[in-house]
């Protein structure tokens, strides 16, 4: 799967979603109040050059540690049988999108905590589970590109007065809608050319 397709997909999806929300809100005259980001800009401006260069390095270390802890957590949850119940929480979405339920937990982690963590667990699933098809891999990657880091992203946008319903439910509905359209396109492409392999 070409990385440029994923990057382009993410950029275009963000533009479409934001444009769609802007058009809807403008038409119905919703959420038209002005917000102030002066405090946020002030805080960002206080970062020193040292923080700018050291910050990303520390962030990478933190991500590495959390990924290792997540792997251990998955092992413990599997041993206790808890992971089955966590997978069921995402089963309605995976059923609609026709994604293998065996990667539900990794998707859930990605949706809640972010691509870095969910992506690491997905990669591990792809390597260890033989029943995950190319289509499952493609669908899960595209879905996680649209719907990820709900906890952190929501907290950040709420600081500038965003509506939590739009941020969470709106984003979820948009992500599911886009994936359903992609599923239809992929299925149609395979029917037209059965010998074509998934990229």
Short mmCIF file of C-alpha atoms in Angstrom, two decimals:
data_model
loop_
_atom_site.label_atom_id
_atom_site.label_comp_id
_atom_site.label_asym_id
_atom_site.label_seq_id
_atom_site.Cartn_x
_atom_site.Cartn_y
_atom_site.Cartn_z
CA UNK A 1 0.00 0.00 0.00
CA UNK A 2 1.52 3.30 -1.14
CA UNK A 3 2.10 5.79 1.64
CA UNK A 4 1.34 8.75 -0.61
CA UNK A 5 -2.22 7.46 -1.02
CA UNK A 6 -2.72 7.41 2.74
CA UNK A 7 -1.28 10.90 3.19
CA UNK A 8 -3.35 12.32 0.32
CA UNK A 9 -6.46 10.57 1.61
CA UNK A 10 -6.01 12.06 5.07
CA UNK A 11 -5.48 15.61 3.77
CA UNK A 12 -8.41 15.50 1.34
CA UNK A 13 -10.72 13.95 3.96
CA UNK A 14 -9.85 16.69 6.46
CA UNK A 15 -10.56 19.40 3.89
CA UNK A 16 -13.87 17.82 2.87
CA UNK A 17 -15.03 17.30 6.47
CA UNK A 18 -14.14 20.82 7.57
CA UNK A 19 -15.71 22.34 4.44
CA UNK A 20 -18.84 20.26 4.95
CA UNK A 21 -19.19 21.38 8.57
CA UNK A 22 -18.53 25.01 7.66
CA UNK A 23 -21.22 24.94 4.96
CA UNK A 24 -23.78 23.27 7.25
CA UNK A 25 -23.10 25.62 10.17
CA UNK A 26 -23.22 28.68 7.94
CA UNK A 27 -26.47 27.62 6.30
CA UNK A 28 -28.22 26.95 9.62
CA UNK A 29 -26.40 29.81 11.40
CA UNK A 30 -24.94 27.47 14.02
CA UNK A 31 -21.79 27.96 16.11
CA UNK A 32 -21.05 31.34 14.57
CA UNK A 33 -19.66 32.86 17.77
CA UNK A 34 -16.10 34.14 17.58
CA UNK A 35 -13.52 32.39 19.71
CA UNK A 36 -10.27 33.65 21.16
CA UNK A 37 -7.05 31.73 20.76
CA UNK A 38 -4.83 34.44 22.25
CA UNK A 39 -4.10 32.40 25.38
CA UNK A 40 -3.16 29.36 23.33
CA UNK A 41 -0.86 31.39 21.07
CA UNK A 42 0.72 33.05 24.12
CA UNK A 43 1.49 29.70 25.73
CA UNK A 44 2.96 28.37 22.47
CA UNK A 45 5.06 31.50 22.09
CA UNK A 46 6.64 30.95 25.50
CA UNK A 47 8.36 27.75 24.35
CA UNK A 48 12.12 28.17 24.10
CA UNK A 49 14.29 26.95 21.21
CA UNK A 50 15.56 24.22 23.52
CA UNK A 51 12.00 23.00 24.16
CA UNK A 52 11.28 22.93 20.44
CA UNK A 53 14.22 20.63 19.71
CA UNK A 54 14.13 18.49 22.85
CA UNK A 55 10.33 18.16 22.90
CA UNK A 56 10.04 15.83 19.85
CA UNK A 57 12.84 13.61 21.19
CA UNK A 58 11.11 13.25 24.56
CA UNK A 59 7.80 12.61 22.79
CA UNK A 60 9.35 9.75 20.78
CA UNK A 61 10.68 8.19 23.98
CA UNK A 62 7.28 8.50 25.64
CA UNK A 63 5.55 6.90 22.64
CA UNK A 64 8.05 4.03 22.67
CA UNK A 65 7.50 3.37 26.37
CA UNK A 66 3.70 3.52 26.02
CA UNK A 67 3.76 1.13 23.04
CA UNK A 68 5.79 -1.38 25.06
CA UNK A 69 3.36 -1.04 27.96
CA UNK A 70 0.41 -1.48 25.59
CA UNK A 71 1.89 -4.73 24.29
CA UNK A 72 2.19 -5.99 27.85
CA UNK A 73 -1.34 -4.79 28.58
CA UNK A 74 -2.70 -6.70 25.58
CA UNK A 75 -0.96 -9.86 26.80
CA UNK A 76 -2.48 -9.46 30.29
CA UNK A 77 -5.96 -8.65 28.97
CA UNK A 78 -5.87 -11.68 26.69
CA UNK A 79 -4.81 -13.87 29.58
CA UNK A 80 -7.66 -12.59 31.75
CA UNK A 81 -10.20 -12.79 28.93
CA UNK A 82 -11.00 -9.07 29.18
CA UNK A 83 -10.00 -8.32 25.61
CA UNK A 84 -13.04 -10.20 24.28
CA UNK A 85 -15.40 -7.73 25.97
CA UNK A 86 -13.37 -4.75 24.76
CA UNK A 87 -13.53 -6.04 21.18
CA UNK A 88 -17.31 -6.30 21.44
CA UNK A 89 -17.54 -2.55 22.13
CA UNK A 90 -16.32 -1.87 18.60
CA UNK A 91 -18.07 -4.82 16.96
CA UNK A 92 -21.04 -2.77 15.61
CA UNK A 93 -18.63 -0.59 13.62
CA UNK A 94 -16.43 -3.45 12.41
CA UNK A 95 -19.58 -5.34 11.38
CA UNK A 96 -20.86 -2.39 9.34
CA UNK A 97 -17.47 -1.83 7.71
CA UNK A 98 -16.84 -5.58 7.30
CA UNK A 99 -13.52 -5.49 9.14
CA UNK A 100 -12.15 -8.60 10.84
CA UNK A 101 -13.19 -8.53 14.51
CA UNK A 102 -9.79 -9.92 15.55
CA UNK A 103 -8.26 -6.47 15.11
CA UNK A 104 -11.04 -4.67 17.00
CA UNK A 105 -8.94 -4.11 20.12
CA UNK A 106 -6.07 -2.53 18.17
CA UNK A 107 -8.55 -0.30 16.36
CA UNK A 108 -10.12 0.68 19.68
CA UNK A 109 -6.73 1.71 21.07
CA UNK A 110 -6.06 3.75 17.95
CA UNK A 111 -9.47 5.42 18.08
CA UNK A 112 -9.02 6.35 21.75
CA UNK A 113 -5.29 7.06 22.06
CA UNK A 114 -3.99 7.76 18.55
CA UNK A 115 -2.42 6.34 15.41
CA UNK A 116 1.01 5.84 17.00
CA UNK A 117 -0.37 3.39 19.56
CA UNK A 118 -3.14 1.78 17.54
CA UNK A 119 -0.90 1.53 14.48
CA UNK A 120 1.79 -0.28 16.45
CA UNK A 121 -0.75 -2.83 17.71
CA UNK A 122 -2.26 -3.22 14.22
CA UNK A 123 1.17 -3.94 12.78
CA UNK A 124 1.66 -6.62 15.42
CA UNK A 125 -1.74 -8.12 14.55
CA UNK A 126 -0.91 -8.11 10.84
CA UNK A 127 2.29 -10.03 11.53
CA UNK A 128 0.90 -12.55 14.01
CA UNK A 129 -2.66 -13.26 12.81
CA UNK A 130 -2.90 -15.21 9.56
CA UNK A 131 -6.67 -14.72 9.17
CA UNK A 132 -6.39 -10.97 8.48
CA UNK A 133 -6.84 -10.30 4.77
CA UNK A 134 -5.37 -7.50 2.67
CA UNK A 135 -8.81 -5.93 2.59
CA UNK A 136 -8.99 -5.96 6.40
CA UNK A 137 -5.60 -4.28 6.57
CA UNK A 138 -6.56 -1.62 4.06
CA UNK A 139 -9.93 -0.88 5.70
CA UNK A 140 -8.46 -0.66 9.21
CA UNK A 141 -5.67 1.69 8.09
CA UNK A 142 -8.03 4.01 6.25
CA UNK A 143 -10.53 4.01 9.13
CA UNK A 144 -7.85 4.78 11.69
CA UNK A 145 -6.63 7.65 9.52
CA UNK A 146 -10.07 9.22 9.84
CA UNK A 147 -11.00 8.23 13.38
CA UNK A 148 -8.17 8.35 15.90
CA UNK A 149 -7.02 9.96 19.14
CA UNK A 150 -10.55 10.79 20.28
CA UNK A 151 -9.48 11.54 23.84
CA UNK A 152 -6.61 13.93 23.08
CA UNK A 153 -8.07 15.55 19.96
CA UNK A 154 -11.41 16.17 21.64
CA UNK A 155 -9.76 17.67 24.71
CA UNK A 156 -7.70 20.04 22.54
CA UNK A 157 -10.57 21.35 20.42
CA UNK A 158 -12.83 21.73 23.45
CA UNK A 159 -10.30 24.25 24.77
CA UNK A 160 -11.26 26.59 21.94
CA UNK A 161 -15.00 26.09 22.36
CA UNK A 162 -15.75 23.24 19.96
CA UNK A 163 -18.96 21.22 20.31
CA UNK A 164 -18.21 17.76 21.70
CA UNK A 165 -21.14 16.18 19.86
CA UNK A 166 -19.85 17.40 16.48
CA UNK A 167 -16.26 16.50 17.31
CA UNK A 168 -17.01 12.91 18.32
CA UNK A 169 -20.31 11.84 16.74
CA UNK A 170 -19.88 13.94 13.60
CA UNK A 171 -16.38 12.62 13.02
CA UNK A 172 -17.49 9.05 13.63
CA UNK A 173 -20.41 9.30 11.19
CA UNK A 174 -18.17 10.92 8.58
CA UNK A 175 -15.54 8.19 9.00
CA UNK A 176 -18.08 5.39 8.67
CA UNK A 177 -19.69 7.06 5.63
CA UNK A 178 -16.35 7.46 3.85
CA UNK A 179 -15.35 3.86 4.57
CA UNK A 180 -18.70 2.58 3.30
CA UNK A 181 -18.17 4.49 0.06
CA UNK A 182 -14.63 3.12 -0.22
CA UNK A 183 -15.93 -0.42 0.42
CA UNK A 184 -18.42 0.02 -2.40
CA UNK A 185 -15.69 1.34 -4.71
CA UNK A 186 -13.27 -1.47 -3.87
CA UNK A 187 -15.95 -4.14 -4.29
CA UNK A 188 -16.99 -2.64 -7.64
CA UNK A 189 -13.35 -2.53 -8.79
CA UNK A 190 -12.83 -6.19 -7.90
CA UNK A 191 -15.99 -7.19 -9.76
CA UNK A 192 -14.80 -5.35 -12.88
CA UNK A 193 -11.32 -6.82 -12.63
CA UNK A 194 -11.25 -9.99 -10.45
CA UNK A 195 -7.52 -10.54 -11.10
CA UNK A 196 -6.62 -7.14 -9.69
CA UNK A 197 -4.83 -7.46 -6.35
CA UNK A 198 -5.35 -5.05 -3.48
CA UNK A 199 -2.70 -2.39 -3.14
#
